[in-house]
Coordinates of C-alpha atoms and ligand atoms in Angstrom, one line a residue:
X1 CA 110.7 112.1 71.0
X2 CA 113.3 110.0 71.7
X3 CA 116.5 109.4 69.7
X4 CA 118.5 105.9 68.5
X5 CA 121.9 105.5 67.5
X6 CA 120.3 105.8 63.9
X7 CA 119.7 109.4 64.4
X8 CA 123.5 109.9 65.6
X9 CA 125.1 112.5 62.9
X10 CA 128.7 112.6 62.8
X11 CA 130.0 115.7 62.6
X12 CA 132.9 116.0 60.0
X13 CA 135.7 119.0 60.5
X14 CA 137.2 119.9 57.6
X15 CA 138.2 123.9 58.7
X16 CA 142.0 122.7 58.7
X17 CA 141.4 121.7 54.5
X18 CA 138.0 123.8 53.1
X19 CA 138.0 125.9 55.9
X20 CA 142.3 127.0 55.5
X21 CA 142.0 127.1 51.7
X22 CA 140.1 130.4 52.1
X23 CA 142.4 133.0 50.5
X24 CA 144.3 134.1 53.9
X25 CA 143.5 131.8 56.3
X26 CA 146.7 130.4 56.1
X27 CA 147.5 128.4 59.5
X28 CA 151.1 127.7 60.8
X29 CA 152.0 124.1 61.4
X30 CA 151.4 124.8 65.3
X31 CA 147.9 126.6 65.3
X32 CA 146.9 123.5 63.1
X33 CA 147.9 121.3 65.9
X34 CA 146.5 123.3 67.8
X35 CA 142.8 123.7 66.3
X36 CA 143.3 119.5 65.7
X37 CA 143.4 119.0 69.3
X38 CA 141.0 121.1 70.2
X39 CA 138.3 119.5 67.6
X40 CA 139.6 116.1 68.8
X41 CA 138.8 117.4 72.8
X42 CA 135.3 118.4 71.8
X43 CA 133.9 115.3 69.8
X44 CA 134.8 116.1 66.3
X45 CA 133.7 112.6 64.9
X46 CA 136.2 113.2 61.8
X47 CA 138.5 115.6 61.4
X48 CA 139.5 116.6 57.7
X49 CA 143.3 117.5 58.6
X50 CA 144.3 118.5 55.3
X51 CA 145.1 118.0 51.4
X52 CA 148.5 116.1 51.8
X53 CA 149.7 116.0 48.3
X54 CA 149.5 120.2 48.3
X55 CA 152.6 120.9 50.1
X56 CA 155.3 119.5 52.3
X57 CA 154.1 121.8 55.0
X58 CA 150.4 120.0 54.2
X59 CA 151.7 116.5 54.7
X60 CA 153.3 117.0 57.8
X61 CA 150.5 119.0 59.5
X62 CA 148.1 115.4 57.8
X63 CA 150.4 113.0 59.5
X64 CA 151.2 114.9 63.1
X65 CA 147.7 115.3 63.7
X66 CA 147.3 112.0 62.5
X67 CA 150.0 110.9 65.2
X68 CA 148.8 112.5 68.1
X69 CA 144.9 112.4 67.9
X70 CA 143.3 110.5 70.5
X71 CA 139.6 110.3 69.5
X72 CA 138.6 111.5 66.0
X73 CA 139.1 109.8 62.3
X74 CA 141.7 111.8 61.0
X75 CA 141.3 111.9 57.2
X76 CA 143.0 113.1 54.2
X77 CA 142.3 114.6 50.9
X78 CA 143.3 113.6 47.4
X79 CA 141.9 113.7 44.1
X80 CA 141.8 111.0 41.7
X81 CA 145.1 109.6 40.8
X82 CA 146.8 107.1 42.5
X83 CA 149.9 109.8 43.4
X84 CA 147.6 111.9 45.7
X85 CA 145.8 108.8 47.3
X86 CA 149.5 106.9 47.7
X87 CA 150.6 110.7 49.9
X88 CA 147.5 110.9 51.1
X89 CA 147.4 107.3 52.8
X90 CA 150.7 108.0 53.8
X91 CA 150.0 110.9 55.6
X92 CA 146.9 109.2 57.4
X93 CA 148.4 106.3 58.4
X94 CA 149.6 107.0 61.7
X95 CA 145.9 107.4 63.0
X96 CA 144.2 104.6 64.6
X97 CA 141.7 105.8 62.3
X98 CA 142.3 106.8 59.3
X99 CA 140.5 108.1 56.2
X100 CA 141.6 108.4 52.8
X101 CA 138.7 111.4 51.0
X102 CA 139.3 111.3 47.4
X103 CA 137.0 113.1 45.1
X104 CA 136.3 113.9 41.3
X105 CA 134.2 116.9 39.5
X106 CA 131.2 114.9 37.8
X107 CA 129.3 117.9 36.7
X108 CA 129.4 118.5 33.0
X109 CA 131.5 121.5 33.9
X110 CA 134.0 119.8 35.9
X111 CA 133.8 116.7 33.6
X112 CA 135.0 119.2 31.1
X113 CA 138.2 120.3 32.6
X114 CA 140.1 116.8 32.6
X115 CA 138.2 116.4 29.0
X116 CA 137.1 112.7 30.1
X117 CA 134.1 111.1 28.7
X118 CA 131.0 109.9 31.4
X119 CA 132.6 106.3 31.2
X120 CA 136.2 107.2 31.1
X121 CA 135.4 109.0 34.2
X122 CA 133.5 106.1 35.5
X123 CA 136.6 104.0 35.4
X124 CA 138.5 106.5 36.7
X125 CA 136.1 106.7 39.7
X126 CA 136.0 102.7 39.7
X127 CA 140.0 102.3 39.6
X128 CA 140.8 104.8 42.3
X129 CA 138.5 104.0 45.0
X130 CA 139.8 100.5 44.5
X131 CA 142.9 101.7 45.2
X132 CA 141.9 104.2 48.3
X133 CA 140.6 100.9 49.8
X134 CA 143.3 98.4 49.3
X135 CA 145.2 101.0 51.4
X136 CA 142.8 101.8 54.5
X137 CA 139.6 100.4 55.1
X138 CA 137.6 103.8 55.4
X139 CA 137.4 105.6 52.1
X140 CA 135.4 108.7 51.4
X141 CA 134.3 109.4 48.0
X142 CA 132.8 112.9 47.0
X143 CA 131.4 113.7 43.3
X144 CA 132.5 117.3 43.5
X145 CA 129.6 119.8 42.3
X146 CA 127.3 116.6 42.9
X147 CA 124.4 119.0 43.4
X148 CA 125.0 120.3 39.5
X149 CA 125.2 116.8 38.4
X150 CA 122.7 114.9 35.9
X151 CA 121.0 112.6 38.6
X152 CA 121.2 109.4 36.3
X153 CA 125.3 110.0 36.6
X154 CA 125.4 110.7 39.8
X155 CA 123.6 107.3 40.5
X156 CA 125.8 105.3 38.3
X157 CA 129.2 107.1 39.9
X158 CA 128.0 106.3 43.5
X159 CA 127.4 102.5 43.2
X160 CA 130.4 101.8 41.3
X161 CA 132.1 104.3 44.3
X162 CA 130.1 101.9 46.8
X163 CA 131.2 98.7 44.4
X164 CA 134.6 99.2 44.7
X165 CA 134.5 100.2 48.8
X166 CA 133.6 103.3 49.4
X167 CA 132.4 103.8 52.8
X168 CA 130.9 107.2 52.7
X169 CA 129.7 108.9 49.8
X170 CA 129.5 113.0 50.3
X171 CA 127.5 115.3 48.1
X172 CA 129.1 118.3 47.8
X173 CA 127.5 121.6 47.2
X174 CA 129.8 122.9 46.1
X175 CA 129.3 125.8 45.0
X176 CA 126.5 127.0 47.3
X177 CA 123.5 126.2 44.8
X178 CA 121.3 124.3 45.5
X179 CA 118.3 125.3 48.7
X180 CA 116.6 123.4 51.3
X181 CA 114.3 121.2 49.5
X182 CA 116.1 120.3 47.1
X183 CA 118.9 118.7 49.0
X184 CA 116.3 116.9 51.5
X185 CA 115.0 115.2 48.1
X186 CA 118.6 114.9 45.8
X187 CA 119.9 113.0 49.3
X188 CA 116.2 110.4 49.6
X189 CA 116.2 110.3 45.8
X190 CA 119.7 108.9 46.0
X191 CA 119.7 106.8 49.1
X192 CA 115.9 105.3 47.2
X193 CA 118.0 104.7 44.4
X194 CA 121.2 103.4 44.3
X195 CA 121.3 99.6 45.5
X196 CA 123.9 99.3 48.6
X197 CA 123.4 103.3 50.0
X198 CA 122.2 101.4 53.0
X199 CA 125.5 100.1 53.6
X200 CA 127.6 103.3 53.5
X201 CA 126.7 106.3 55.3
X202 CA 125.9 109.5 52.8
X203 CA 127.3 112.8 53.8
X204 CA 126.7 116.8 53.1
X205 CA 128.8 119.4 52.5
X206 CA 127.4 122.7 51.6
X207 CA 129.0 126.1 51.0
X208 CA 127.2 129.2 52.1
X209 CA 127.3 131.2 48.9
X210 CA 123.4 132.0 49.1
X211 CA 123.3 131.7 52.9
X212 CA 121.9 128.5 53.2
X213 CA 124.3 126.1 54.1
X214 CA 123.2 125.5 57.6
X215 CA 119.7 125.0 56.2
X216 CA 120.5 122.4 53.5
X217 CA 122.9 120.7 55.7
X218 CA 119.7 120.3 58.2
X219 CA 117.4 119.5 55.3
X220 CA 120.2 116.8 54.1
X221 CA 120.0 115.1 57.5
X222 CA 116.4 115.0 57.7
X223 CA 116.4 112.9 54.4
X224 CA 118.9 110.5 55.4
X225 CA 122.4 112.0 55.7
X226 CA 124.3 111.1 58.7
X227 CA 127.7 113.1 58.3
X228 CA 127.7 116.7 58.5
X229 CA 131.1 118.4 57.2
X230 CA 131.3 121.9 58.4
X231 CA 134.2 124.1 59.8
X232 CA 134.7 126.3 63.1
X233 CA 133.0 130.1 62.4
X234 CA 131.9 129.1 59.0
X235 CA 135.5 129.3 57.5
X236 CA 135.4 128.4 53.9
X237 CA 136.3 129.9 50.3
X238 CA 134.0 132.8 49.0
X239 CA 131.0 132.7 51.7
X240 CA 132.2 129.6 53.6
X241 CA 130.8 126.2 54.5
X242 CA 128.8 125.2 56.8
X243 CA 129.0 126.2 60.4
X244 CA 130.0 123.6 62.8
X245 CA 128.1 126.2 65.7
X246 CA 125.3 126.3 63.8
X247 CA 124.6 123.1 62.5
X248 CA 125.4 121.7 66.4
X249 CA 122.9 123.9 68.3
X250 CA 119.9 123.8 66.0
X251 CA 119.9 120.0 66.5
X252 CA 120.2 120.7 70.5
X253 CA 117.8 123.5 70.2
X254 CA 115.3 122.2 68.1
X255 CA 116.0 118.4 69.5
X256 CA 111.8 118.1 69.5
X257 CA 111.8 118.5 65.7
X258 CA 115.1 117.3 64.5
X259 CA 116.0 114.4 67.1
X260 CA 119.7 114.1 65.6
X261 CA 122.4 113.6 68.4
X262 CA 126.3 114.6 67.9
X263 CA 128.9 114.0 70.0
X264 CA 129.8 117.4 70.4
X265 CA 130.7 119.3 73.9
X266 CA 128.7 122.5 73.3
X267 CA 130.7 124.3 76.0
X268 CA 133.9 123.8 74.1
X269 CA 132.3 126.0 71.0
X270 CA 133.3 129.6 72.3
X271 CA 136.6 128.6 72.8
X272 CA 137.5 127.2 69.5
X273 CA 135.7 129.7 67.4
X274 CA 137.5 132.5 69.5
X275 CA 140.8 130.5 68.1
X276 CA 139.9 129.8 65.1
X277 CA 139.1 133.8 64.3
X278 CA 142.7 134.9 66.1
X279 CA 144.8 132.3 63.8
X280 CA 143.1 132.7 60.9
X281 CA 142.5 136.3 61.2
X282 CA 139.0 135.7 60.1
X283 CA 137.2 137.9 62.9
X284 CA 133.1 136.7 63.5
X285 CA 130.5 139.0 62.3
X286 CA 129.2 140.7 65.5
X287 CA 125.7 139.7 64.7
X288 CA 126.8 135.7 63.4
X289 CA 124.8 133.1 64.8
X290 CA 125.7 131.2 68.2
X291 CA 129.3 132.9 68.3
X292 CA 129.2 136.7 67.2
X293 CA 129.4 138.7 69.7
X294 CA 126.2 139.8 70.0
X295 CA 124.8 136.9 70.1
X296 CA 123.6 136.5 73.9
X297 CA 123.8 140.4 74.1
X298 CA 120.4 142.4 74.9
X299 CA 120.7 146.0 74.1
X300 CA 117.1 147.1 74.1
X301 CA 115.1 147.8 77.1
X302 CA 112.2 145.9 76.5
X303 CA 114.8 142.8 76.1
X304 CA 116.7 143.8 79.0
X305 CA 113.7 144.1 81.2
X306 CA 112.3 140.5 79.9
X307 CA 115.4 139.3 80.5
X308 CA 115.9 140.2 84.0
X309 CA 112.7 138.6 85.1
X310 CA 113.1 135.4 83.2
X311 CA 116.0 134.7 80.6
X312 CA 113.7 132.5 78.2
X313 CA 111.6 135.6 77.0
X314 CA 114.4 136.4 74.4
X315 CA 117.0 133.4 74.8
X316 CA 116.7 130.0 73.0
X317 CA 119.5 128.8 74.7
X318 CA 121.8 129.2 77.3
X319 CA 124.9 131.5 77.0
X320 CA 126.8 128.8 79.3
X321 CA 125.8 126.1 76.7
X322 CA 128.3 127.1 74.3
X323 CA 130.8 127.6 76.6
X324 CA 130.6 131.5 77.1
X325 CA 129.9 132.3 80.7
X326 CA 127.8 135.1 82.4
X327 CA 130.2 137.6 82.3
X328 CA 130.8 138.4 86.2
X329 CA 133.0 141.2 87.4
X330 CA 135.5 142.7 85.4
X331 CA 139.4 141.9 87.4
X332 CA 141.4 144.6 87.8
X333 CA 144.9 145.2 89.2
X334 CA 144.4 144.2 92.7
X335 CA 143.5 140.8 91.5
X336 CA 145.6 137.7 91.9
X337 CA 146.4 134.7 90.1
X338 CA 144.2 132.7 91.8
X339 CA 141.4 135.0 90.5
X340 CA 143.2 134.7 86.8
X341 CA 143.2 131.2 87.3
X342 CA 139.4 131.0 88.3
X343 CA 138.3 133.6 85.5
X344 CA 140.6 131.9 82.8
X345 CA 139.1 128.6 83.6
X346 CA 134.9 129.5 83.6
X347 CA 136.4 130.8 80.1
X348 CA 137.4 127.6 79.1
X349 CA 141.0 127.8 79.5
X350 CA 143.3 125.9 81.7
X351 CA 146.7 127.1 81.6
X352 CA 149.7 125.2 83.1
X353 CA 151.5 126.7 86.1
X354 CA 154.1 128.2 83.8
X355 CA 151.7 129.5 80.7
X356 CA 149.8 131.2 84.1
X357 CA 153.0 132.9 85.3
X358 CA 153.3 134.7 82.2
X359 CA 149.8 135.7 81.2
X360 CA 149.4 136.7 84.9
X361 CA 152.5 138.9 84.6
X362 CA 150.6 140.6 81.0
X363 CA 147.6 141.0 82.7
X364 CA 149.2 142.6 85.4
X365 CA 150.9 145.2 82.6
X366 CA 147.1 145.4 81.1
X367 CA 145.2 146.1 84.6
X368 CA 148.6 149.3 85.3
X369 CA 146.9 150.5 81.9
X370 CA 142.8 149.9 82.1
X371 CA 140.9 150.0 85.0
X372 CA 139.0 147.0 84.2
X373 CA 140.0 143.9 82.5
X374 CA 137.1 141.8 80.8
X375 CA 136.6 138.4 79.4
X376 CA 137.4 139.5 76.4
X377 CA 140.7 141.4 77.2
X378 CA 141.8 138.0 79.0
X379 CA 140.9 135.7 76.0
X380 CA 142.7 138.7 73.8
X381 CA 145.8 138.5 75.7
X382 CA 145.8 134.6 75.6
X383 CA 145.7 135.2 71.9
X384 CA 148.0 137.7 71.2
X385 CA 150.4 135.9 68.9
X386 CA 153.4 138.2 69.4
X387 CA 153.7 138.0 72.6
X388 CA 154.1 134.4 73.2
X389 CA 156.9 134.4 70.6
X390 CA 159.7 135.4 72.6
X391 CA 162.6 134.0 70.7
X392 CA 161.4 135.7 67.3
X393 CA 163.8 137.0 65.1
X394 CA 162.5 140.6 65.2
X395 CA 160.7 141.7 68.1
X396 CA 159.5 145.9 68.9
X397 CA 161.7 146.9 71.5
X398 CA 160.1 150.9 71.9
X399 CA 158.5 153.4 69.5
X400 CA 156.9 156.8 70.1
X401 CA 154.9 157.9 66.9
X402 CA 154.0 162.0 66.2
X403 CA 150.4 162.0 64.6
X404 CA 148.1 164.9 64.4
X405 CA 146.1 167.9 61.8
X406 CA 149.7 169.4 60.7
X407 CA 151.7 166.4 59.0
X408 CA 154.3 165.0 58.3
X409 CA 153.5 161.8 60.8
X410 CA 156.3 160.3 62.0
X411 CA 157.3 157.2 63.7
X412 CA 160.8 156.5 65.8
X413 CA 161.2 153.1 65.9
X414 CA 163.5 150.4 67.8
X415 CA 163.9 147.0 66.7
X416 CA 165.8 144.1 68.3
X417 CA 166.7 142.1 65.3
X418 CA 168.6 138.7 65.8
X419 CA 169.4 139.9 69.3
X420 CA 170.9 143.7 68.3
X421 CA 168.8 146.8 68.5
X422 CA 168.7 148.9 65.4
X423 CA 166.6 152.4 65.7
X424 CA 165.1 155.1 62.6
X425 CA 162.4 157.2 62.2
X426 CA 160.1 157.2 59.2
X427 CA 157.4 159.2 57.8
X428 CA 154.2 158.4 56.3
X429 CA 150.7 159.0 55.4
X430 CA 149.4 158.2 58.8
X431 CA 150.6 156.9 62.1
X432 CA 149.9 153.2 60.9
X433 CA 151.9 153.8 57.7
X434 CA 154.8 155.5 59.0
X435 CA 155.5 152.8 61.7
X436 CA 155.5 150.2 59.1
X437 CA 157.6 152.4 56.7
X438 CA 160.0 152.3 59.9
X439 CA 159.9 148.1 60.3
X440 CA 160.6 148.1 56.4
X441 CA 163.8 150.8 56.4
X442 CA 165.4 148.7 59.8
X443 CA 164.0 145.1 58.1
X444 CA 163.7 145.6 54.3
X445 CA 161.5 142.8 52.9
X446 CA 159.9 142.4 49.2
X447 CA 156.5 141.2 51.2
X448 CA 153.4 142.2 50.3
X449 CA 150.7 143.6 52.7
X450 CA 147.7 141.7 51.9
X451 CA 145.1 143.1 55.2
X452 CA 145.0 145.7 57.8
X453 CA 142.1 145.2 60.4
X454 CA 141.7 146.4 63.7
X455 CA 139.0 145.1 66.0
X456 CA 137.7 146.7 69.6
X457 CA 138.1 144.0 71.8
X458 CA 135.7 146.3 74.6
X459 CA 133.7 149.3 74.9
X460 CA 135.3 152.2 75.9
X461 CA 138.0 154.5 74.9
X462 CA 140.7 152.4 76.7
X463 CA 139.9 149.3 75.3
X464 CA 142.4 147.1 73.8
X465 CA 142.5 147.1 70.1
X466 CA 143.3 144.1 68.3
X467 CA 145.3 143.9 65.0
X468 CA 145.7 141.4 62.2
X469 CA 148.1 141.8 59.6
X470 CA 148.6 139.3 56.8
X471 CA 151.5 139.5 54.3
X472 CA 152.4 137.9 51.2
X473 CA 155.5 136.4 49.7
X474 CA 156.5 134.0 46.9
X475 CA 153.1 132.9 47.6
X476 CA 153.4 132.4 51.1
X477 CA 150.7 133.7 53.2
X478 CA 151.4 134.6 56.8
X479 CA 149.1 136.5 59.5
X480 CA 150.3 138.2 62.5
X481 CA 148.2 139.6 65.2
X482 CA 148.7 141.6 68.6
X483 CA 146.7 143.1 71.3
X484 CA 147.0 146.7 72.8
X485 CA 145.5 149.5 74.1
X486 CA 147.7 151.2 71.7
X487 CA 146.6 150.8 68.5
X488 CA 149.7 151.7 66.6
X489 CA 152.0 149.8 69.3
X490 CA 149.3 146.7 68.1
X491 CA 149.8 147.4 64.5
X492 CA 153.5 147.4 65.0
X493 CA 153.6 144.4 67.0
X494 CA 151.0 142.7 64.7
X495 CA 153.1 143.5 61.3
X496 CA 156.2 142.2 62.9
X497 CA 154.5 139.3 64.1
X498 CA 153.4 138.2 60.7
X499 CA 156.9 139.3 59.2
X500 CA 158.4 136.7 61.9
X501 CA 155.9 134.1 60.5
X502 CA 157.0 134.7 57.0
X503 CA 160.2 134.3 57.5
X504 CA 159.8 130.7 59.2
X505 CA 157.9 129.9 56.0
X506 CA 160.5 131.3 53.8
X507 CA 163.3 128.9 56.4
X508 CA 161.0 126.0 55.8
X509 CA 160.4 126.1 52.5
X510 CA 164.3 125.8 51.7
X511 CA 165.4 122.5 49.9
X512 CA 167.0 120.5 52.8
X513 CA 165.2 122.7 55.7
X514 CA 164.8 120.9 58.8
X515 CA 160.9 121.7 59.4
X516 CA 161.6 121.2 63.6
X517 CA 165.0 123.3 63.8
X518 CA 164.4 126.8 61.9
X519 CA 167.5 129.1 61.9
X520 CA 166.9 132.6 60.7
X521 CA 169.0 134.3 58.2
X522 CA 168.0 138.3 56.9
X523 CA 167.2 138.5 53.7
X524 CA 169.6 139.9 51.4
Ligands
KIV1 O1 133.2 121.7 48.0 C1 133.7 120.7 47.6 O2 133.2 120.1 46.6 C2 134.8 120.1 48.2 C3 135.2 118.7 47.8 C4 136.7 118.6 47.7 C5 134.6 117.7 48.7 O3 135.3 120.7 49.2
ZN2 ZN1 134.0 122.3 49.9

């Protein structure tokens, strides 16, 4: 079967807006510049940057990404008043290609929150699309909950949307309702229906609360919709939306029944979704389609042995397609950077000379400690937040913790705080707790630890462990994570990683702060 351009689906990223308003996946300003580029280098058609009215710290993530894009529509988020759509337009209009996404509840439930009446909300609709589009010419309009919307509404909303210049019209699900069927025939009932669908392109957003967004996103498509909006991993309030992975290879995969093109670089998947996880501090289910970990793994012996004589008996597709590579041999410390180099590179990562010199010189600490480094110890060190951060206000400088059976534990402790080291041991229940009763007695704080998690990054009892820490304060969100075979020199590095972050936040958000030239002051 053969493809035109009216099977091209655009793929719409909105992880840095649905995908970061999952409680604790709060991004820095950097890591969203970050994840931008990277969805702009692998063919993201539109990327959802963020919800610019929400915060100064929002705006300026919109309009940077906005700036330095090279490829994608970046686009904005607003609801329906003309002071959102006024920031919003402001934020986007850097882009060569901006988007202004504005959006309204039209269910009966949502219409019941701003108390407005089907045709006061009509004209609401009608007055602020008008308005999106006298200030960019690409407006997207969504009728939020559409899928728990009377139909006969949710016709008359979308033409006077398309009336007054909408260009793409998305139907949210949003609240993971509705199921396969029904969102093939809600998306041909409406493009049958309402005169001038043809001229705008309808879109789908689904949430995953009953584990079928891929699946109605798919089924959307089949009936007509040509945008996709999805995030890295799945990210997404409650269960998520839809998974940019997923949604990607099943039209690859399955190219002889649904012959949808995207403009995506598969290979580039493994490398973003690895990102996306360490910044969020969202780690993938082991067993998650395309990019958990075991997902190209083959543990039983049947599999193994089919495998070995032809890789098709159990794989649909190729590991390489997605970007992860056949993992060779392990480095260790005889290796050199060229071998680093090499390694880094079939991962997906090219590092300048300098970024080299210094992961070369962690590796080098990593291979003193474990006999064999493996992919996954290279892509953890490339990720480990707290070491990259090397002008932080508070950085570990040496601990030594006493755990065991016969309590109490204690941890001795040695900070370097604004450049002066500061030393005292602590107790607690646990080795964990009593170094981070330590960081809190040398750096007292009112913040609130929100999540713990370690993660294996190998097999083995020397792997590295990874550690996410996320901390709360005034509302501010903040995750720190560290790598180490240590798990308790992790944790500590981890907890004063997110403490660093938090006190950027808590710089920034000061009335008159300079978001580019943070200073540091201890709090009181
Ligand atoms: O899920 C939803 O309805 C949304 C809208 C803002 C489009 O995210
Ligand atoms: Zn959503």
């Amino acid at each position: 079967m053969t493809t035109s351009s009216q099977n091209r689906v655009l793929i719409f990223d909105t992880t840095l807006r649905d995908g970061e308003q999952s409680p604790g996946a709060t991004m820095s300003h950097e890591e969203k510049l970050e994840i931008a580029e990277m969805l702009d280098d692998m063919g993201v058609d539109i990327i959802e940057a963020g919800f610019p009215i929400a915060s100064e710290g929002d705006f300026e993530a919109v309009s940077q990404i906005a700036q330095r894009s090279k490829n994608a529509v970046i686009c904005g988020l607003a609801r329906a008043n003309f002071k959102d759509i006024d920031r919003c337009a402001e934020a986007v209009r850097q882009s060569a290609r901006p988007r202004i996404h504005t959006f309204i509840g039209t269910s009966p439930l949502h219409r019941a929150i701003p108390n407005l009446t089907m045709d006061e909300m009509a004209d609401l609709i009608h007055d602020t699309v008008t308005h999106a589009r006298n200030l960019v010419d690409n407006v997207q309009w969504s009728p939020m909950d559409a899928t728990r919307t009377e139909f006969d509404y949710l016709c008359r909303v979308i033409e006077i949307a398309i009336k007054a210049g909408a260009t793409t019209i998305n139907i949210p699900d949003t609240v993971g309702y509705t199921a396969p069927r029904e969102s093939a025939d809600l998306i041909k009932r409406l493009i049958d229906t309402i005169p001038g669908a043809d001229d705008v392109v309808f879109a789908t957003h689904c949430h995953n609360d009953l584990g079928m967004a891929t699946a109605n996103s798919l089924a959307a498509v089949d009936a007509g919709a040509r945008q996709i909006e999805c995030t890295i991993n799945g990210l997404g309030e409650r269960a998520g939306n839809t998974a940019l992975e997923e949604v990607v290879m099943a039209m690859k995969v399955r190219h002889d029944i649904m012959p949808y093109d995207t403009g995506i670089d598969t290979t580039k998947i493994m490398a973003i979704s690895r990102r996306v996880a360490t910044v969020s501090g969202f780690q993938v289910q082991y067993n998650k389609a395309i990019v958990g970990k075991n997902a190209f793994a083959h543990e039983s012996g049947i599999h193994q042995d089919g495998m070995l004589k032809n890789a098709e008996t159990f794989e649909i597709m190729r590991p390489e397609d997605v970007g992860l590579t056949e993992s060779s041999l392990p480095l260790g410390k005889h290796s050199g950077r060229a071998a680093l180099r090499a390694k880094l590179a079939d991962l997906g990562y090219e590092l300048a000379d300098n970024q080299l010199k210094d992961v070369f010189v962690r590796f080098k600490a990593l291979a003193d400690r474990k006999k064999e480094v493996f992919d996954d110890d290279l892509v953890a060190l490339l990720h480990d937040s707290a070491s990259d951060e090397v002008h932080d206000h508070i950085q570990v400088k040496s601990m030594r913790v006493v755990c065991g059976t016969d309590g109490p534990q204690t941890a001795d402790l040695t900070l370097t705080i604004g450049g002066e080291d500061v030393s005292t041991t602590a107790e607690g229940d646990g080795p964990v707790d009593a170094t981070f009763n330590a960081v809190k007695a040398l750096f007292p704080h009112g913040a609130r630890l929100q999540l713990y998690q370690v993660h294996a990054v190998t097999e083995g009892t020397d792997a590295q462990a990874t550690v996410s820490v996320r901390m709360e304060e005034d509302g501010k969100i903040a995750t720190g994570q560290s790598s180490d075979t240590d798990t308790v020199v992790a944790s500590a590095k981890a907890y004063v990683n997110a403490l660093n972050r938090l006190l950027v936040r808590r710089e920034k958000s000061r009335p008159g702060a300079d978001v580019k030239q943070v200073t540091y002051t201890d709090p009181a």
